[in-house]
Amino acid sequence: MARVHDEGASDLHKVSTVCEFPLNYFLENLAVRRTGEILITVHNRSEVLYLDPHQANPKPTVLHTFPASVAGIVEVEADVFYVSACNIGQKGSAAIFKIDLTRFSLESSPAVITKVVDLPDAIFLNGSAVLNRKEGIILAADSILGALFEVRVKSPTSVKTWIQDARFTTTNQMIPGINGVKVHRGWVYVSVTDSTKMFRVAINGAGAATGRIEQLYEHLNIDDFTFDSEGSLYGTTHLFHSVAKVRRNGTRSCVAGGPASKECAGTTACAFGRSASDRTTLYTTTTGGMSNPIDGKLEPARLLRIDVGHTEALDQHPASVLFVATSHNQLPNGAKTGVWLEEAAEPYEALAAQGIEITVASPKGSAVPIDPRSAPNELQSKIWSNSIEALKASLPLSAVSASQFDGIFLPGGHGPMFDLATNTTLAALLRAFHTQKKPIGSVCHGPAGLANVKLENGQYLVAGKEITCYSWEEEVLAGLDADVPFNLQDTLTQHGAHYLAPSIRVSHVVADGLLVTGQNPASSKATATAFGTLLNTYRTNTHAPSATSSKFQLRCLIASGAAADESRLALRSAHYSFLAKNAWRVVFGGPVIGASGVPEAMLMVVEAESAEAARQVLDEEPYTASGKVFSEIQVRAWRQVLPDAIEYQYAEIK
């Protein structure tokens, strides 16, 4: 019987080839690193490849060849991936392997590969997804058994059947049953390719199923899939050589390829980019049509780049924090110093407990010096083991950018008084985090890194902010007032901050907008908890427009010149994040294309109660807040633009 597949009308987007592979390369799945590089599983070669799509003519490198065919790949912790391996139909061949890239360097330090756990009952492992990141639990689909295995990849490892259903099985072993799997907004979604259906199951915060299996779509031949910031699903159709989009209201369209598309022959998996330059790019793998050759002829396998427009990935990944510690290790009196371990370890563990990914950086990179006076006891060594290990291998500040992270946190210790306080690279990073409206956190002497930072308007970053830090009274009591290069409390006050410290040597946290600071070591955990809560809340903030709101058009004319172009490129990711977070009030956001084909303005239609409230949006939007991208800004009531308009229609704006 002919397969029925309905992906709707064509709404094709720009497709380009990142990399071509030889014939008979079955590119099965992919995962994108936070830094932009891509890992690709090659099913029929048992390989995981690594390439940088941002390079001109990128060349894939074989990271590792596994003992069985590889399929699903997911990132559980920052730069720690897990891949499913299994020879189809061969019991006893299935296992989950760990790919650790935390210290990886293409030139000098190979990926660390270890087998994590065997899956003795599995027959045909396919897609996978993270079910509980904190506990280290993933789901692995078995396309023949019609099952999802729950695999605990952190010690102690374990495997059990999470769910199994006859609707997930296959009647034809050449076509998978359950195939792709994703966890998204409180649901586990699965594609069943053999029946051309999609299902979902509700879950709680721990990842346990809380409802029955619901059929979501039919006549939709989906292999792998992902979601964007608007909740739309993008799915590869494999046998139909295309990428389909399904909006939240169920409307379908084909955004790339089609039955005769040689470029998209055999689309298998897709994932959004994660760097500043490709957050709107949907990377897609193909097989060249190995399962259904076009006109009986194979094409080369490809990694494709599909530009899907102003939307971006709804993060399948957790919030991420740049953790900036000191590299300075000696006081003027010769005593050793560095980071105060409690002020790094407690925040690190508290943020990790909230499901936040943490990347440690320092001015010099490598191991972060730890003040010997803060050395852990036996119990602390166990509790803080993850943070202690992370401090052994920090990245240099020159290797990171604000666009890679959702927030930044500066732990204390006396070291920051000597290097973070005057580090120009850190100052530039903090300016970028501030401009991109991302949370900034710090504790004890960590605010030394904030104290001297000036914004582009010449004002100090801390000016007008309520803030706290290690008080001068505490410094004197510690006997180190003569060994620090300046009085941090006074410097913050002199630079316009409103310093608050009602007592000493007790926990005290101050939050002012997107800035969270803690006073002393006792404040470490509370500061990080408040910062993490702010980070997760701000990142996923959604509201509903007021019943009395109206629509206003914000038209921003693009400035000319290299400075404007550079600013627009630098803030692109933050702009898209702003649109995603403010979907409740930004009805539309996009460019106005001039006669020459070049964008001449940015247009936003916003929900607001007044023109003044609409203009406030401009104070928060990264492009307009920078003051560099636009030469003129106009705010007009919607009915002044289109007097007869009742509801917004994209065609009327375009």
XYZ file of C-alpha atoms in Angstrom:
654
model
C 0.000 0.000 0.000
C 1.319 3.443 -0.927
C 2.558 5.581 1.939
C 0.462 8.694 2.574
C 2.465 11.779 3.472
C 0.976 15.269 3.635
C 3.406 18.086 4.418
C 1.232 20.886 3.065
C 2.063 23.594 0.539
C 5.600 24.653 -0.308
C 7.054 27.627 1.557
C 10.653 27.085 0.579
C 13.558 28.748 2.363
C 17.136 29.225 1.255
C 19.125 25.962 1.312
C 22.895 25.713 0.934
C 25.383 22.882 1.286
C 27.851 23.074 4.157
C 29.694 19.873 3.297
C 29.358 17.000 0.824
C 30.262 13.409 1.680
C 31.008 10.411 -0.539
C 28.230 8.172 -1.858
C 26.831 5.620 0.591
C 27.392 7.717 3.709
C 24.247 7.281 5.804
C 24.329 10.467 7.886
C 21.898 9.550 10.662
C 21.826 12.242 13.352
C 23.613 15.344 14.575
C 24.272 17.452 17.647
C 25.521 21.048 17.776
C 28.092 22.199 20.308
C 27.577 25.487 22.105
C 30.652 26.798 20.288
C 29.060 25.981 16.920
C 30.816 22.811 15.782
C 28.690 19.817 14.758
C 28.888 16.107 15.612
C 27.327 13.754 13.033
C 26.614 10.039 13.416
C 27.239 7.919 10.296
C 25.063 4.838 10.736
C 26.569 2.492 8.150
C 30.160 3.346 9.052
C 29.775 3.321 12.875
C 31.490 6.707 12.987
C 30.942 10.022 14.695
C 32.276 12.906 12.619
C 33.235 16.389 13.750
C 33.235 19.549 11.639
C 33.042 23.322 11.952
C 30.285 24.669 9.662
C 31.621 28.219 10.011
C 34.818 27.424 8.148
C 35.109 27.795 4.392
C 34.968 24.316 2.844
C 34.904 22.479 6.189
C 36.464 19.025 6.295
C 34.950 16.398 8.606
C 37.185 14.601 11.085
C 36.442 11.119 12.432
C 36.170 11.497 16.203
C 35.747 7.779 16.786
C 34.696 4.518 15.162
C 32.367 2.447 17.360
C 31.848 -1.338 17.545
C 28.262 -1.063 16.220
C 26.128 1.206 14.028
C 25.537 4.619 15.614
C 22.285 6.596 15.640
C 21.003 9.043 18.276
C 23.307 11.580 19.915
C 22.475 14.005 22.752
C 24.328 16.435 25.013
C 23.615 15.892 28.730
C 26.250 18.160 30.248
C 28.233 20.934 28.593
C 30.390 19.251 25.929
C 29.521 15.738 27.157
C 27.559 13.785 24.545
C 26.027 10.314 24.566
C 25.614 8.211 21.428
C 23.476 5.103 20.862
C 25.176 2.175 19.124
C 23.479 -1.030 17.941
C 23.649 -3.462 15.036
C 20.070 -3.814 13.787
C 18.505 -7.108 14.770
C 21.532 -8.230 16.788
C 20.732 -8.589 20.471
C 23.671 -7.939 22.732
C 25.254 -5.343 20.433
C 23.492 -2.271 21.860
C 25.227 0.180 24.195
C 25.420 3.855 25.101
C 28.815 5.528 24.743
C 30.040 8.787 26.226
C 31.927 11.371 24.128
C 33.665 13.833 26.422
C 34.820 17.011 24.675
C 35.452 19.121 27.777
C 39.203 19.156 27.114
C 39.018 18.375 23.419
C 41.331 20.024 20.928
C 41.331 18.975 17.291
C 45.086 19.483 17.123
C 46.323 18.241 20.482
C 43.744 16.601 22.777
C 41.439 13.841 21.479
C 37.867 13.225 22.586
C 37.568 10.826 25.522
C 35.311 7.887 24.565
C 33.956 5.418 27.139
C 31.238 2.802 27.119
C 28.603 3.763 29.691
C 26.104 0.909 29.754
C 24.887 -2.048 27.691
C 21.251 -2.420 26.593
C 20.953 -6.219 26.357
C 17.310 -6.288 25.190
C 17.598 -3.627 22.471
C 17.311 -4.641 18.818
C 17.299 -1.378 16.837
C 18.387 1.755 18.729
C 17.467 4.985 16.982
C 16.704 8.510 18.245
C 17.448 9.743 21.756
C 16.640 12.693 24.005
C 17.503 14.079 27.445
C 14.729 13.261 29.924
C 16.273 14.557 33.171
C 19.488 16.498 32.735
C 20.190 16.902 36.445
C 19.966 13.162 37.116
C 21.656 12.240 33.844
C 18.746 10.313 32.339
C 18.176 9.941 28.599
C 15.563 8.174 26.493
C 16.678 5.833 23.708
C 14.163 4.627 21.118
C 14.038 1.045 19.846
C 12.411 1.089 16.401
C 11.525 -2.628 16.343
C 10.434 -3.171 19.935
C 8.348 0.010 19.870
C 9.923 1.087 23.148
C 11.674 3.951 24.830
C 14.415 2.842 27.191
C 15.181 5.029 30.197
C 18.964 5.068 30.522
C 20.735 6.577 33.512
C 24.140 7.578 32.170
C 25.522 8.945 35.427
C 26.803 6.512 38.028
C 25.221 4.245 39.066
C 24.074 3.508 35.528
C 20.855 1.649 34.825
C 18.481 0.711 32.011
C 14.744 0.098 32.116
C 11.781 0.355 29.777
C 10.210 3.801 30.131
C 7.282 3.072 27.817
C 6.407 0.457 25.189
C 3.396 0.437 22.880
C 2.232 -1.561 19.871
C 1.641 1.707 17.983
C 5.381 2.399 18.146
C 6.444 -0.839 16.414
C 7.050 -1.466 12.714
C 5.503 -3.842 10.200
C 8.521 -3.525 7.935
C 12.012 -3.771 9.362
C 13.295 -1.665 6.466
C 11.254 1.267 7.824
C 11.590 2.204 11.507
C 8.702 2.286 13.929
C 9.452 4.798 16.679
C 12.232 6.946 15.289
C 12.796 10.501 16.546
C 12.215 11.529 20.163
C 12.292 14.959 21.796
C 11.405 16.340 25.239
C 9.631 19.673 24.861
C 7.633 21.815 27.305
C 6.460 19.014 29.579
C 5.899 16.399 26.881
C 7.829 13.579 25.267
C 7.226 13.654 21.501
C 7.935 10.701 19.202
C 7.710 10.103 15.471
C 6.668 6.672 14.194
C 7.873 6.541 10.620
C 6.273 3.236 9.607
C 2.740 4.452 10.410
C 3.482 8.102 9.445
C 2.159 9.278 12.815
C 3.384 11.344 15.727
C 2.516 10.890 19.399
C 3.218 12.596 22.696
C 3.157 11.722 26.404
C 2.903 14.235 29.275
C 5.671 14.136 31.893
C 6.367 15.777 35.244
C 9.498 17.696 36.235
C 11.338 14.500 37.134
C 10.606 12.958 33.734
C 7.939 10.443 34.794
C 4.990 9.896 32.443
C 1.825 11.425 33.883
C -0.709 10.800 31.140
C -1.782 8.517 28.346
C -0.211 8.372 24.889
C -1.849 10.945 22.602
C -1.797 10.779 18.809
C -0.818 14.207 17.537
C -0.500 13.955 13.727
C -1.027 11.377 10.998
C 0.066 11.121 7.356
C 3.347 12.797 8.324
C 6.462 10.781 7.452
C 8.878 12.202 10.027
C 12.314 10.782 10.790
C 13.925 13.215 13.255
C 12.603 16.631 14.330
C 13.144 19.695 16.509
C 11.169 22.717 17.749
C 11.633 26.460 17.339
C 10.928 29.373 19.667
C 7.329 29.632 18.493
C 6.613 25.972 19.225
C 6.631 24.987 15.541
C 7.981 21.542 14.695
C 10.557 21.029 11.933
C 10.875 17.426 10.754
C 12.977 15.588 8.192
C 10.907 13.326 5.918
C 13.714 11.016 4.711
C 11.853 9.005 2.017
C 10.221 12.213 0.743
C 13.452 14.247 0.536
C 12.224 17.328 2.374
C 11.932 19.220 5.641
C 8.379 19.822 6.848
C 7.183 22.485 9.274
C 4.122 22.029 11.481
C 2.940 25.119 13.306
C 1.264 24.972 16.705
C -2.142 25.270 15.069
C -1.408 22.182 12.938
C -0.767 24.035 9.667
C 1.847 22.231 7.579
C 4.305 23.418 4.965
C 7.401 22.208 3.164
C 10.316 24.537 3.958
C 13.039 22.709 2.000
C 13.318 20.069 -0.697
C 10.555 17.933 -2.153
C 10.011 14.562 -3.888
C 12.496 15.347 -6.661
C 14.998 17.411 -4.664
C 18.465 16.005 -5.246
C 20.027 18.473 -2.809
C 17.746 17.251 0.012
C 17.739 13.589 -0.982
C 17.171 11.461 2.115
C 16.846 14.077 4.886
C 17.410 12.348 8.234
C 17.897 14.795 11.125
C 17.862 18.509 11.914
C 19.061 20.842 14.668
C 19.343 24.601 15.079
C 22.698 26.337 15.338
C 23.771 27.653 18.717
C 26.303 30.391 17.935
C 25.594 34.078 17.350
C 25.828 33.720 13.584
C 23.607 30.671 13.044
C 20.797 30.698 15.611
C 18.327 30.951 12.724
C 19.969 28.149 10.761
C 18.463 24.669 10.695
C 21.299 22.221 10.027
C 20.053 19.095 8.258
C 21.730 15.804 7.396
C 20.980 13.632 4.376
C 21.886 10.181 3.045
C 21.843 11.113 -0.634
C 18.675 9.031 -0.984
C 20.074 5.659 0.046
C 16.622 4.439 1.171
C 14.779 5.903 -1.838
C 17.087 7.063 -4.656
C 15.746 9.849 -6.856
C 15.353 8.509 -10.405
C 17.238 5.427 -9.228
C 20.461 7.392 -8.678
C 22.237 8.161 -5.425
C 23.344 11.670 -4.520
C 26.261 12.531 -2.218
C 25.279 12.713 1.440
C 25.183 16.317 2.634
C 25.096 18.573 5.653
C 22.704 21.352 4.670
C 22.113 24.838 6.015
C 18.471 26.022 5.876
C 17.763 29.656 6.761
C 14.335 29.547 8.415
C 14.011 33.279 9.141
C 13.665 35.291 12.337
C 12.676 32.370 14.534
C 15.333 30.483 16.477
C 15.619 27.212 18.338
C 13.498 26.817 21.403
C 16.357 25.641 23.514
C 16.482 21.902 23.866
C 19.535 22.848 25.898
C 19.519 24.310 29.407
C 20.485 27.832 30.313
C 24.231 28.398 30.193
C 26.478 30.520 32.407
C 29.993 31.809 31.905
C 31.786 31.405 35.237
C 34.754 33.813 35.350
C 37.351 33.124 38.041
C 40.712 34.672 38.807
C 44.160 33.645 37.531
C 46.034 35.628 40.211
C 47.714 33.497 42.877
C 49.806 35.684 45.208
C 49.283 38.607 47.601
C 51.886 41.382 47.962
C 52.999 39.834 51.268
C 53.915 36.638 49.422
C 50.963 34.595 50.699
C 49.176 32.420 48.184
C 45.704 33.483 47.066
C 43.271 32.843 44.225
C 39.579 32.025 44.187
C 37.960 31.377 47.568
C 36.781 27.820 46.990
C 33.451 28.129 48.803
C 32.564 31.139 46.636
C 33.164 29.108 43.477
C 32.032 25.660 44.591
C 28.738 26.586 46.260
C 27.557 28.703 43.290
C 28.729 26.060 40.824
C 26.811 23.292 42.594
C 23.738 25.505 43.160
C 23.550 26.503 39.495
C 24.099 22.918 38.349
C 21.269 21.830 40.651
C 18.993 24.203 38.712
C 19.926 22.467 35.459
C 22.227 25.247 34.273
C 25.304 24.485 32.170
C 28.499 26.109 33.444
C 31.665 26.978 31.535
C 34.634 28.112 33.624
C 36.947 30.764 32.215
C 39.775 32.887 33.599
C 42.142 35.539 32.244
C 44.930 33.041 31.546
C 42.944 29.834 31.174
C 44.102 26.456 32.514
C 43.879 25.668 36.261
C 42.279 28.288 38.496
C 44.392 28.958 41.624
C 42.567 28.194 44.884
C 43.317 30.149 48.038
C 44.882 27.521 50.360
C 43.012 29.002 53.329
C 39.781 27.825 51.687
C 40.937 24.230 51.132
C 38.027 21.778 51.527
C 37.627 19.216 54.260
C 36.837 15.585 53.396
C 33.076 16.113 53.211
C 33.397 19.281 51.145
C 35.747 17.504 48.750
C 32.954 15.041 48.004
C 30.147 17.602 47.821
C 32.172 19.988 45.684
C 33.892 17.375 43.516
C 32.313 18.574 40.230
C 33.263 22.203 40.789
C 36.779 21.336 41.965
C 37.282 19.318 38.786
C 35.897 22.121 36.607
C 38.333 24.646 38.116
C 41.244 22.511 36.930
C 40.660 23.351 33.266
C 39.299 26.851 32.615
C 39.132 28.449 29.184
C 41.012 31.696 28.547
C 38.705 34.729 28.444
C 39.845 35.382 24.886
C 38.156 32.136 23.787
C 34.602 33.016 24.867
C 31.935 35.545 23.904
C 28.731 36.814 25.493
C 26.628 35.443 22.624
C 27.462 31.883 23.711
C 25.875 32.239 27.161
C 22.700 33.322 28.891
C 24.455 34.944 31.868
C 27.794 35.535 33.603
C 28.858 34.911 37.201
C 32.035 36.083 38.994
C 33.050 34.164 42.140
C 35.266 35.883 44.701
C 38.505 35.393 46.568
C 41.218 38.034 46.798
C 42.598 37.124 43.356
C 39.916 39.109 41.436
C 41.095 42.314 43.137
C 44.377 42.009 41.214
C 43.351 40.765 37.755
C 39.587 40.860 37.134
C 39.393 44.468 38.323
C 41.569 45.683 35.445
C 41.078 43.026 32.769
C 39.975 44.691 29.528
C 38.746 41.437 27.970
C 36.438 40.845 30.927
C 35.263 44.468 30.769
C 34.313 44.015 27.101
C 32.475 40.795 27.956
C 30.540 42.447 30.764
C 29.575 45.340 28.477
C 28.269 42.792 25.973
C 26.256 40.905 28.609
C 24.797 44.225 29.789
C 23.919 45.363 26.249
C 22.364 41.991 25.435
C 20.199 42.221 28.568
C 21.637 39.095 30.173
C 21.890 38.540 33.952
C 25.166 39.264 35.763
C 25.979 37.710 39.139
C 28.888 37.976 41.562
C 29.828 37.297 45.178
C 32.245 38.702 47.790
C 35.319 40.103 45.960
C 33.885 39.074 42.568
C 32.323 42.547 42.076
C 35.885 43.821 41.682
C 35.444 42.641 38.089
C 32.416 44.943 37.748
C 33.701 47.995 39.598
C 35.701 49.658 36.810
C 33.668 48.629 33.769
C 32.410 51.565 31.716
C 29.540 51.320 29.263
C 29.676 52.829 25.792
C 27.933 55.975 27.051
C 30.813 56.549 29.480
C 28.871 55.622 32.613
C 30.039 52.910 34.976
C 28.129 49.648 34.720
C 27.393 49.762 38.472
C 26.169 53.380 38.470
C 22.715 53.666 40.005
C 22.640 49.988 40.970
C 22.055 48.571 44.416
C 24.988 46.279 45.082
C 26.943 44.508 47.787
C 30.399 42.983 48.171
C 32.890 42.058 50.887
C 32.683 45.075 53.184
C 35.726 47.059 54.255
C 34.885 46.199 57.857
C 35.105 42.497 56.974
C 38.381 43.123 55.132
C 39.873 44.776 58.233
C 38.660 41.966 60.491
C 40.289 39.450 58.140
C 43.570 41.322 58.512
C 44.018 41.792 54.764
C 43.179 45.486 54.387
C 46.853 46.282 53.845
C 47.248 43.570 51.171
C 44.503 44.496 48.715
C 45.143 47.093 45.984
C 42.013 49.166 46.707
C 38.933 49.445 48.888
C 36.248 47.640 46.872
C 33.329 49.008 48.869
C 34.498 52.606 48.407
C 35.282 52.122 44.706
C 31.807 50.812 43.975
C 30.295 53.760 45.820
C 32.559 56.261 44.043
C 31.437 54.826 40.705
C 27.783 55.472 41.494
C 26.630 52.211 43.066
C 24.318 52.168 46.084
C 26.237 49.905 48.454
C 24.210 47.788 50.916
C 25.611 45.712 53.794
C 23.389 45.716 56.900
C 25.670 43.400 58.864
C 28.881 41.410 58.567
C 29.769 37.748 58.201
C 26.166 36.712 57.523
C 24.456 35.830 54.272
C 23.273 38.903 52.375
C 22.111 39.069 48.738
C 21.135 42.146 46.723
C 19.212 41.916 43.443
C 18.710 44.965 41.239
C 17.192 44.175 37.850
C 19.539 41.797 36.049
C 22.367 42.271 38.586
C 22.659 39.908 41.584
C 25.471 40.280 44.138
C 26.375 38.589 47.417
C 28.342 40.086 50.271
C 30.675 37.380 51.579
C 31.459 33.643 51.586
C 28.350 32.925 53.654
C 26.284 34.436 50.814
C 27.681 32.136 48.109
C 24.872 29.608 47.780
C 22.049 32.122 48.265
C 23.545 34.452 45.657
C 23.840 31.694 43.071
C 20.343 30.414 43.806
C 18.869 33.888 43.291
C 20.974 34.385 40.154
C 19.969 30.995 38.713
C 16.290 31.621 39.393
C 16.537 35.006 37.669
C 18.390 33.450 34.739
C 15.856 30.690 34.132
C 12.875 32.997 34.684
C 14.190 35.750 32.431
C 15.193 33.290 29.722
C 11.742 31.701 29.481
C 9.640 34.739 30.426
C 6.185 34.751 28.832
C 3.184 36.946 29.494
C -0.223 37.734 28.022
C -1.027 41.149 26.557
C -3.360 43.417 28.496
C -7.003 43.446 27.459
C -6.679 47.213 26.984
C -3.534 47.085 24.856
C -3.298 48.322 21.262
C -0.900 47.679 18.408
C 1.921 50.101 17.632
C 4.348 50.073 14.740
C 8.022 50.638 15.573
C 9.976 51.485 12.443
C 13.739 51.745 12.893
C 15.767 53.043 9.953
C 19.080 51.236 9.631
C 22.182 53.381 9.953
C 24.908 53.103 7.335
C 28.554 52.372 7.908
C 30.776 49.590 9.182
C 30.100 50.344 12.867
C 26.363 49.812 12.407
C 26.951 46.599 10.442
C 29.325 45.240 13.076
C 26.923 46.115 15.897
C 24.008 44.468 14.097
C 26.016 41.274 13.560
C 27.261 41.218 17.162
C 23.747 41.672 18.559
C 21.887 39.419 16.125
C 21.517 36.488 18.506
C 20.407 38.755 21.351
C 17.839 40.378 19.030
C 16.311 37.013 18.143
C 16.307 35.975 21.798
C 14.463 39.204 22.605
C 11.815 38.428 19.977
C 11.383 34.905 21.351
C 11.103 36.017 24.990
C 8.692 38.813 24.103
C 6.422 36.886 21.745
C 3.495 37.952 23.935
C 3.926 41.598 22.949
C 5.933 41.541 19.698
C 3.290 40.697 17.121
C 5.794 40.908 14.282
C 9.489 41.574 13.909
C 11.432 41.596 10.683
C 13.363 43.621 8.083
C 11.952 45.944 5.444
C 13.725 45.219 2.153
C 14.447 48.200 -0.082
C 14.386 48.346 -3.866
C 18.046 47.319 -4.001
C 17.277 44.132 -2.105
C 19.092 45.350 1.024
C 17.325 45.740 4.414
C 16.682 49.422 5.015
C 14.689 49.243 8.252
C 13.613 46.958 11.070
C 9.906 46.805 11.669
C 8.204 45.653 14.854
C 4.517 45.625 15.646
C 4.039 45.509 19.411
C 1.178 45.209 21.883
C 1.243 48.106 24.369
C -1.148 50.284 26.325
C 0.325 53.553 25.048
C 2.906 54.986 22.681
C 5.177 55.565 25.693
C 4.869 51.905 26.687
C 5.596 50.882 23.093
C 8.702 53.059 23.097
C 9.891 51.327 26.270
C 10.300 48.198 24.158
C 13.083 50.053 22.380
C 14.967 50.446 25.652
C 15.051 46.665 26.023
C 15.568 45.514 22.424
C 19.322 44.914 21.905
C 19.585 46.579 18.461
C 17.910 49.790 19.553
C 19.441 49.817 23.047
C 22.940 49.809 21.517
C 22.353 53.218 19.936
C 24.482 52.224 16.926
C 22.330 50.178 14.582
C 19.581 52.658 13.696
C 19.665 56.298 12.598
C 15.983 57.117 13.187
C 13.136 55.502 15.126
C 9.431 56.070 14.530
C 6.580 54.938 16.796
C 3.099 55.081 15.279
C -0.273 53.727 16.351
C -1.278 50.772 14.212
C -4.463 52.390 12.935
C -2.415 55.351 11.747
C -0.462 52.914 9.622
C -3.425 50.859 8.375
C -6.651 52.656 9.382
C -8.904 49.810 8.301
C -6.836 47.008 9.798
C -8.581 44.903 12.401
C -5.894 42.266 12.834
C -2.273 42.160 11.776
C -1.601 40.489 8.435
C 1.972 39.846 7.348
C 1.180 40.588 3.687
C 0.084 44.106 4.587
C 3.414 44.875 6.199
C 5.679 43.215 3.711
